[in-house]
Amino acid sequence: MAGASGRATMLSGRHDVELASLAAMGERAAFSELARRHGGAVRALLRRLGADNALADDMAQDAFLIAYQQIADFRGEGAFAAWVRRIAARLYLKRRRRDARVDLTAETPEPQGGLSDAETGPIGRMDLDQALACLTPAERLCVSLCHGAGFSHAELAEALNAPLGTVKSHVKRGLDKLRVRLSDLAASDQEAGR
Amino acid sequence: MSNLDFEGQLERMFAQAAADDDDLAFARAVSRRLDRAWILRWALIGGLGLVGAGVAAVQLAESDIIERTLALSDQAFRLVMLSLPHDLPAWLAGDGAASGPQTVWVFVGVALIGLGGAAWRAVSDN
């Protein structure tokens, strides 16, 4: 038991790339450490894309299982977290396409399953979620996929089966709204702190 | 703030986890699912191996390969015994009752098991 906790402590000091190499050699504890480090960010991204908590949890686990199967393909050229977030985003898009839920025409923000008040946590930490709630579903999806999962505009257009111009304008409008909303939130945080 | 700075800041915010996420429980859930996948895979491989071994055993039993192997083994043993010098010490030549092809095979089997054990020990010590 002491050996296992010592091993976990040793792994917690390792860099992601080292852990990924160990995981590629079959060291499951190393992969578990990667899941511990980055699971939260992957789930947060899925919630920001529009998944509810249970779905975000399930899909994040699925994304890590796929990452484990493909860990030999991860060469450490980019961040491990970004690589898994991308896998998770692709899974989510696949799921939405299967459910025929990709609609880039809705103009009003929809209530978010994953962004209830109880989950917003300390002020400041969840500013992004509050700001994203002001975007239309299409804008939120496009901004989150571009800036949260690292999709290029062209990849996004292909993944959403939408014209490149439409995707670009959703990202642009979303970013403009986020910039305004985030500065408003920062200003109100500052006032509250006085 | 320039567009590039803002987008960089946004990407950092996206990389953050929610404050209330239980990372340890999530990692455990991922490990459990990995374990389950491994158990299923090994059960499948083991099951297929057992079926294959069963089919092979039935095929062997139905063929006369065992009798032919034993006959060849007897012939080879007789040839070896005939080729041995007549003045070999008794302990080396065997006393007739204990020696035979079966005895040789038992020795070979024991030697292989010993070698396997030594190799296993060497691998696990490293």
Tab-separated table of C-alpha atoms in Angstrom:
chain	number	residue	atom	x	y	z
A	1	MET	CA	0.000	0.000	0.000
A	2	ALA	CA	2.871	2.311	0.939
A	3	GLY	CA	4.501	1.288	-2.331
A	4	ALA	CA	1.423	2.313	-4.315
A	5	SER	CA	1.187	5.717	-2.629
A	6	GLY	CA	4.947	6.231	-3.077
A	7	ARG	CA	4.559	5.389	-6.749
A	8	ALA	CA	1.665	7.859	-7.058
A	9	THR	CA	3.769	10.565	-5.413
A	10	MET	CA	6.631	9.809	-7.774
A	11	LEU	CA	4.321	10.006	-10.786
A	12	SER	CA	2.760	13.274	-9.639
A	13	GLY	CA	6.151	14.985	-10.084
A	14	ARG	CA	6.570	13.828	-13.667
A	15	HIS	CA	5.925	15.896	-16.790
A	16	ASP	CA	2.946	14.997	-18.997
A	17	VAL	CA	5.187	13.810	-21.823
A	18	GLU	CA	7.054	11.446	-19.481
A	19	LEU	CA	3.767	10.124	-18.128
A	20	ALA	CA	2.472	9.602	-21.665
A	21	SER	CA	5.643	7.642	-22.545
A	22	LEU	CA	5.215	5.486	-19.446
A	23	ALA	CA	1.551	4.953	-20.310
A	24	ALA	CA	2.556	3.933	-23.851
A	25	MET	CA	4.769	1.256	-22.260
A	26	GLY	CA	1.738	-0.062	-20.387
A	27	GLU	CA	2.128	1.829	-17.091
A	28	ARG	CA	-1.541	2.319	-16.222
A	29	ALA	CA	-0.800	4.336	-13.061
A	30	ALA	CA	0.924	6.948	-15.237
A	31	PHE	CA	-2.169	7.262	-17.380
A	32	SER	CA	-4.329	7.497	-14.285
A	33	GLU	CA	-2.199	10.456	-13.169
A	34	LEU	CA	-2.785	12.115	-16.551
A	35	ALA	CA	-6.534	11.553	-16.162
A	36	ARG	CA	-6.377	13.093	-12.664
A	37	ARG	CA	-4.521	16.142	-13.950
A	38	HIS	CA	-6.572	16.886	-17.036
A	39	GLY	CA	-9.968	15.262	-16.481
A	40	GLY	CA	-11.430	18.448	-15.029
A	41	ALA	CA	-10.475	20.597	-18.017
A	42	VAL	CA	-11.857	18.030	-20.449
A	43	ARG	CA	-15.159	17.838	-18.569
A	44	ALA	CA	-15.315	21.624	-18.371
A	45	LEU	CA	-14.839	21.887	-22.135
A	46	LEU	CA	-17.606	19.361	-22.778
A	47	ARG	CA	-19.953	21.297	-20.507
A	48	ARG	CA	-19.041	24.503	-22.293
A	49	LEU	CA	-19.840	22.830	-25.597
A	50	GLY	CA	-23.303	22.095	-24.238
A	51	ALA	CA	-23.154	18.679	-22.563
A	52	ASP	CA	-24.876	18.206	-19.214
A	53	ASN	CA	-22.832	17.019	-16.230
A	54	ALA	CA	-23.523	13.288	-16.637
A	55	LEU	CA	-22.852	13.342	-20.372
A	56	ALA	CA	-19.695	15.428	-19.873
A	57	ASP	CA	-18.430	12.883	-17.328
A	58	ASP	CA	-19.165	9.908	-19.592
A	59	MET	CA	-17.710	11.502	-22.696
A	60	ALA	CA	-14.600	12.680	-20.858
A	61	GLN	CA	-14.032	9.097	-19.697
A	62	ASP	CA	-14.579	7.870	-23.274
A	63	ALA	CA	-12.083	10.466	-24.508
A	64	PHE	CA	-9.452	9.253	-22.034
A	65	LEU	CA	-10.057	5.621	-23.025
A	66	ILE	CA	-9.524	6.558	-26.680
A	67	ALA	CA	-6.441	8.544	-25.659
A	68	TYR	CA	-5.090	5.456	-23.889
A	69	GLN	CA	-5.626	3.329	-26.979
A	70	GLN	CA	-3.904	5.934	-29.158
A	71	ILE	CA	-1.257	7.015	-26.648
A	72	ALA	CA	1.533	5.776	-28.934
A	73	ASP	CA	0.417	8.413	-31.471
A	74	PHE	CA	0.988	11.219	-28.954
A	75	ARG	CA	4.516	12.416	-29.664
A	76	GLY	CA	4.621	15.283	-27.208
A	77	GLU	CA	4.697	17.935	-29.937
A	78	GLY	CA	1.702	19.693	-28.357
A	79	ALA	CA	0.242	19.628	-24.861
A	80	PHE	CA	-1.313	16.342	-23.747
A	81	ALA	CA	-4.304	18.229	-22.309
A	82	ALA	CA	-4.990	19.913	-25.661
A	83	TRP	CA	-4.721	16.554	-27.420
A	84	VAL	CA	-7.317	14.937	-25.139
A	85	ARG	CA	-9.593	17.995	-25.306
A	86	ARG	CA	-9.529	17.656	-29.085
A	87	ILE	CA	-10.448	13.962	-28.867
A	88	ALA	CA	-13.282	14.842	-26.485
A	89	ALA	CA	-14.552	17.611	-28.762
A	90	ARG	CA	-14.595	15.262	-31.748
A	91	LEU	CA	-16.511	12.702	-29.704
A	92	TYR	CA	-19.011	15.349	-28.657
A	93	LEU	CA	-19.521	16.536	-32.243
A	94	LYS	CA	-20.011	12.959	-33.407
A	95	ARG	CA	-22.612	12.493	-30.698
A	96	ARG	CA	-24.408	15.709	-31.636
A	97	ARG	CA	-24.420	14.793	-35.299
A	98	ARG	CA	-25.881	11.396	-34.397
A	99	ASP	CA	-28.578	13.140	-32.370
A	100	ALA	CA	-29.002	15.669	-35.222
A	101	ARG	CA	-28.449	18.521	-32.790
A	102	VAL	CA	-25.950	20.630	-34.686
A	103	ASP	CA	-27.900	23.750	-35.539
A	104	LEU	CA	-25.969	26.876	-36.398
A	105	THR	CA	-29.083	28.966	-37.002
A	106	ALA	CA	-30.456	29.394	-33.454
A	107	GLU	CA	-30.068	33.050	-32.493
A	108	THR	CA	-30.885	33.126	-28.793
A	109	PRO	CA	-28.793	31.739	-25.956
A	110	GLU	CA	-30.172	28.437	-24.674
A	111	PRO	CA	-30.074	27.448	-21.000
A	112	GLN	CA	-26.964	25.366	-20.334
A	113	GLY	CA	-27.321	22.010	-18.598
A	114	GLY	CA	-23.786	22.154	-17.294
A	115	LEU	CA	-23.737	25.735	-16.051
A	116	SER	CA	-26.144	25.919	-13.135
A	117	ASP	CA	-25.541	28.471	-10.359
A	118	ALA	CA	-24.576	25.739	-7.916
A	119	GLU	CA	-21.724	24.737	-10.171
A	120	THR	CA	-20.279	28.107	-10.977
A	121	GLY	CA	-17.861	27.988	-8.044
A	122	PRO	CA	-15.844	30.937	-6.814
A	123	ILE	CA	-16.317	34.266	-8.576
A	124	GLY	CA	-13.638	34.767	-11.204
A	125	ARG	CA	-12.944	31.083	-11.789
A	126	MET	CA	-16.172	30.594	-13.661
A	127	ASP	CA	-16.265	33.967	-15.416
A	128	LEU	CA	-15.788	32.213	-18.707
A	129	ASP	CA	-18.854	30.037	-18.156
A	130	GLN	CA	-20.936	33.067	-17.228
A	131	ALA	CA	-19.702	34.911	-20.302
A	132	LEU	CA	-20.293	31.902	-22.578
A	133	ALA	CA	-23.891	31.734	-21.345
A	134	CYS	CA	-24.541	35.036	-23.184
A	135	LEU	CA	-23.595	33.580	-26.555
A	136	THR	CA	-25.946	31.838	-28.949
A	137	PRO	CA	-25.463	28.051	-29.031
A	138	ALA	CA	-23.737	28.296	-32.416
A	139	GLU	CA	-21.360	31.012	-31.250
A	140	ARG	CA	-20.591	29.131	-28.047
A	141	LEU	CA	-19.944	25.910	-29.963
A	142	CYS	CA	-17.693	27.605	-32.523
A	143	VAL	CA	-15.720	29.637	-29.959
A	144	SER	CA	-15.323	26.650	-27.630
A	145	LEU	CA	-14.166	24.365	-30.427
A	146	CYS	CA	-11.725	26.966	-31.786
A	147	HIS	CA	-10.264	28.214	-28.532
A	148	GLY	CA	-10.983	25.319	-26.193
A	149	ALA	CA	-10.258	22.364	-28.457
A	150	GLY	CA	-7.818	23.965	-30.878
A	151	PHE	CA	-9.830	23.471	-34.071
A	152	SER	CA	-8.908	25.711	-37.005
A	153	HIS	CA	-11.760	27.507	-38.794
A	154	ALA	CA	-11.430	25.122	-41.743
A	155	GLU	CA	-11.515	22.038	-39.491
A	156	LEU	CA	-14.504	23.464	-37.711
A	157	ALA	CA	-16.363	24.109	-40.959
A	158	GLU	CA	-15.681	20.549	-42.033
A	159	ALA	CA	-16.635	19.065	-38.657
A	160	LEU	CA	-19.899	21.052	-38.520
A	161	ASN	CA	-20.567	20.640	-42.224
A	162	ALA	CA	-21.087	24.398	-42.470
A	163	PRO	CA	-19.692	27.071	-44.833
A	164	LEU	CA	-16.339	28.498	-43.742
A	165	GLY	CA	-17.752	32.051	-43.776
A	166	THR	CA	-20.578	31.099	-41.400
A	167	VAL	CA	-18.136	29.505	-38.973
A	168	LYS	CA	-15.796	32.511	-39.111
A	169	SER	CA	-18.624	34.963	-38.445
A	170	HIS	CA	-19.889	32.883	-35.476
A	171	VAL	CA	-16.384	32.836	-33.996
A	172	LYS	CA	-15.916	36.573	-34.582
A	173	ARG	CA	-19.283	37.550	-33.090
A	174	GLY	CA	-18.747	35.161	-30.177
A	175	LEU	CA	-15.298	36.568	-29.421
A	176	ASP	CA	-16.589	40.151	-29.565
A	177	LYS	CA	-19.397	39.329	-27.129
A	178	LEU	CA	-17.026	37.430	-24.829
A	179	ARG	CA	-14.544	40.308	-24.747
A	180	VAL	CA	-17.278	42.749	-23.675
A	181	ARG	CA	-18.850	40.349	-21.189
A	182	LEU	CA	-15.533	39.313	-19.614
A	183	SER	CA	-14.478	42.951	-19.134
A	184	ASP	CA	-17.880	43.670	-17.538
A	185	LEU	CA	-17.409	40.704	-15.198
A	186	ALA	CA	-13.840	41.764	-14.366
A	187	ALA	CA	-15.046	45.295	-13.625
A	188	SER	CA	-17.850	44.049	-11.359
A	189	ASP	CA	-15.398	41.700	-9.586
A	190	GLN	CA	-13.113	44.661	-8.938
A	191	GLU	CA	-15.988	46.722	-7.577
A	192	ALA	CA	-17.080	43.851	-5.338
A	193	GLY	CA	-13.513	43.538	-4.072
A	194	ARG	CA	-13.302	47.200	-3.013
B	1	MET	CA	-5.751	44.228	-24.960
B	2	SER	CA	-4.896	43.044	-28.476
B	3	ASN	CA	-6.873	40.303	-30.201
B	4	LEU	CA	-3.938	37.924	-29.859
B	5	ASP	CA	-3.582	38.597	-26.116
B	6	PHE	CA	-7.302	38.169	-25.613
B	7	GLU	CA	-7.366	34.888	-27.524
B	8	GLY	CA	-4.354	33.639	-25.519
B	9	GLN	CA	-6.127	34.534	-22.289
B	10	LEU	CA	-9.260	32.794	-23.518
B	11	GLU	CA	-7.326	29.620	-24.311
B	12	ARG	CA	-5.825	29.632	-20.807
B	13	MET	CA	-9.322	30.026	-19.336
B	14	PHE	CA	-10.567	27.103	-21.419
B	15	ALA	CA	-7.692	24.981	-20.096
B	16	GLN	CA	-8.870	25.505	-16.507
B	17	ALA	CA	-11.012	22.912	-14.785
B	18	ALA	CA	-14.140	23.812	-12.818
B	19	ALA	CA	-13.409	24.386	-9.139
B	20	ASP	CA	-15.666	21.619	-7.846
B	21	ASP	CA	-14.441	18.817	-10.107
B	22	ASP	CA	-13.343	15.724	-8.198
B	23	ASP	CA	-10.247	14.838	-10.195
B	24	LEU	CA	-9.329	11.799	-8.114
B	25	ALA	CA	-12.764	10.225	-8.492
B	26	PHE	CA	-12.632	10.890	-12.224
B	27	ALA	CA	-9.172	9.270	-12.522
B	28	ARG	CA	-10.474	6.253	-10.567
B	29	ALA	CA	-13.455	5.949	-12.899
B	30	VAL	CA	-11.140	6.021	-15.936
B	31	SER	CA	-8.893	3.367	-14.322
B	32	ARG	CA	-11.910	1.174	-13.559
B	33	ARG	CA	-13.042	1.368	-17.177
B	34	LEU	CA	-9.520	0.569	-18.384
B	35	ASP	CA	-9.419	-2.426	-16.021
B	36	ARG	CA	-12.800	-3.594	-17.285
B	37	ALA	CA	-11.629	-3.348	-20.889
B	38	TRP	CA	-8.487	-5.345	-20.040
B	39	ILE	CA	-10.424	-8.016	-18.178
B	40	LEU	CA	-12.838	-8.365	-21.096
B	41	ARG	CA	-9.970	-8.557	-23.565
B	42	TRP	CA	-8.113	-11.181	-21.552
B	43	ALA	CA	-11.299	-13.165	-20.972
B	44	LEU	CA	-11.936	-13.120	-24.717
B	45	ILE	CA	-8.353	-14.120	-25.547
B	46	GLY	CA	-8.372	-16.782	-22.814
B	47	GLY	CA	-11.732	-18.137	-23.971
B	48	LEU	CA	-10.603	-18.313	-27.592
B	49	GLY	CA	-7.345	-19.954	-26.451
B	50	LEU	CA	-9.260	-22.582	-24.483
B	51	VAL	CA	-11.526	-23.317	-27.439
B	52	GLY	CA	-8.488	-23.549	-29.724
B	53	ALA	CA	-6.676	-25.841	-27.279
B	54	GLY	CA	-9.781	-28.040	-27.000
B	55	VAL	CA	-10.073	-28.335	-30.778
B	56	ALA	CA	-6.350	-29.108	-31.058
B	57	ALA	CA	-6.591	-31.759	-28.310
B	58	VAL	CA	-9.539	-33.444	-30.039
B	59	GLN	CA	-7.715	-33.375	-33.382
B	60	LEU	CA	-4.596	-34.882	-31.772
B	61	ALA	CA	-6.592	-37.574	-30.006
B	62	GLU	CA	-8.358	-38.514	-33.227
B	63	SER	CA	-5.168	-38.695	-35.245
B	64	ASP	CA	-2.468	-41.360	-34.734
B	65	ILE	CA	0.236	-38.753	-34.260
B	66	ILE	CA	0.836	-39.712	-30.626
B	67	GLU	CA	1.350	-43.402	-31.465
B	68	ARG	CA	3.629	-42.490	-34.356
B	69	THR	CA	5.653	-40.113	-32.149
B	70	LEU	CA	6.016	-42.776	-29.465
B	71	ALA	CA	7.116	-45.330	-32.055
B	72	LEU	CA	9.679	-42.887	-33.493
B	73	SER	CA	10.873	-42.090	-30.005
B	74	ASP	CA	11.317	-45.830	-29.258
B	75	GLN	CA	13.269	-46.342	-32.470
B	76	ALA	CA	15.495	-43.327	-31.774
B	77	PHE	CA	16.141	-44.529	-28.219
B	78	ARG	CA	17.080	-48.012	-29.431
B	79	LEU	CA	19.466	-46.508	-31.991
B	80	VAL	CA	21.088	-44.347	-29.324
B	81	MET	CA	21.464	-47.305	-26.955
B	82	LEU	CA	23.000	-49.443	-29.716
B	83	SER	CA	25.470	-46.732	-30.590
B	84	LEU	CA	26.670	-46.354	-26.980
B	85	PRO	CA	29.933	-48.116	-26.055
B	86	HIS	CA	29.366	-51.364	-24.118
B	87	ASP	CA	31.740	-50.430	-21.296
B	88	LEU	CA	29.766	-47.370	-20.095
B	89	PRO	CA	29.248	-47.206	-16.327
B	90	ALA	CA	25.881	-48.579	-15.225
B	91	TRP	CA	24.680	-45.261	-13.771
B	92	LEU	CA	25.212	-43.609	-17.156
B	93	ALA	CA	23.899	-46.384	-19.353
B	94	GLY	CA	20.859	-46.993	-17.140
B	95	ASP	CA	19.922	-50.264	-15.471
B	96	GLY	CA	17.303	-51.327	-17.969
B	97	ALA	CA	14.303	-50.917	-15.668
B	98	ALA	CA	14.528	-47.162	-15.256
B	99	SER	CA	15.827	-46.244	-18.689
B	100	GLY	CA	13.623	-45.929	-21.720
B	101	PRO	CA	12.271	-43.203	-23.962
B	102	GLN	CA	9.803	-42.104	-21.276
B	103	THR	CA	12.616	-41.566	-18.782
B	104	VAL	CA	14.496	-39.440	-21.311
B	105	TRP	CA	11.396	-37.345	-22.005
B	106	VAL	CA	10.838	-36.855	-18.274
B	107	PHE	CA	14.435	-35.632	-17.920
B	108	VAL	CA	13.997	-33.297	-20.885
B	109	GLY	CA	10.702	-31.997	-19.416
B	110	VAL	CA	12.239	-31.390	-15.984
B	111	ALA	CA	15.205	-29.637	-17.595
B	112	LEU	CA	12.883	-27.383	-19.627
B	113	ILE	CA	10.824	-26.502	-16.538
B	114	GLY	CA	14.071	-25.691	-14.688
B	115	LEU	CA	15.283	-23.496	-17.531
B	116	GLY	CA	11.896	-21.752	-17.720
B	117	GLY	CA	11.991	-21.062	-13.971
B	118	ALA	CA	15.504	-19.647	-14.209
B	119	ALA	CA	14.533	-17.423	-17.159
B	120	TRP	CA	11.407	-16.209	-15.320
B	121	ARG	CA	13.496	-15.389	-12.258
B	122	ALA	CA	16.050	-13.508	-14.349
B	123	VAL	CA	13.342	-11.469	-16.105
B	124	SER	CA	11.417	-10.626	-12.908
B	125	ASP	CA	14.621	-9.675	-11.039
B	126	ASN	CA	15.385	-7.107	-13.717
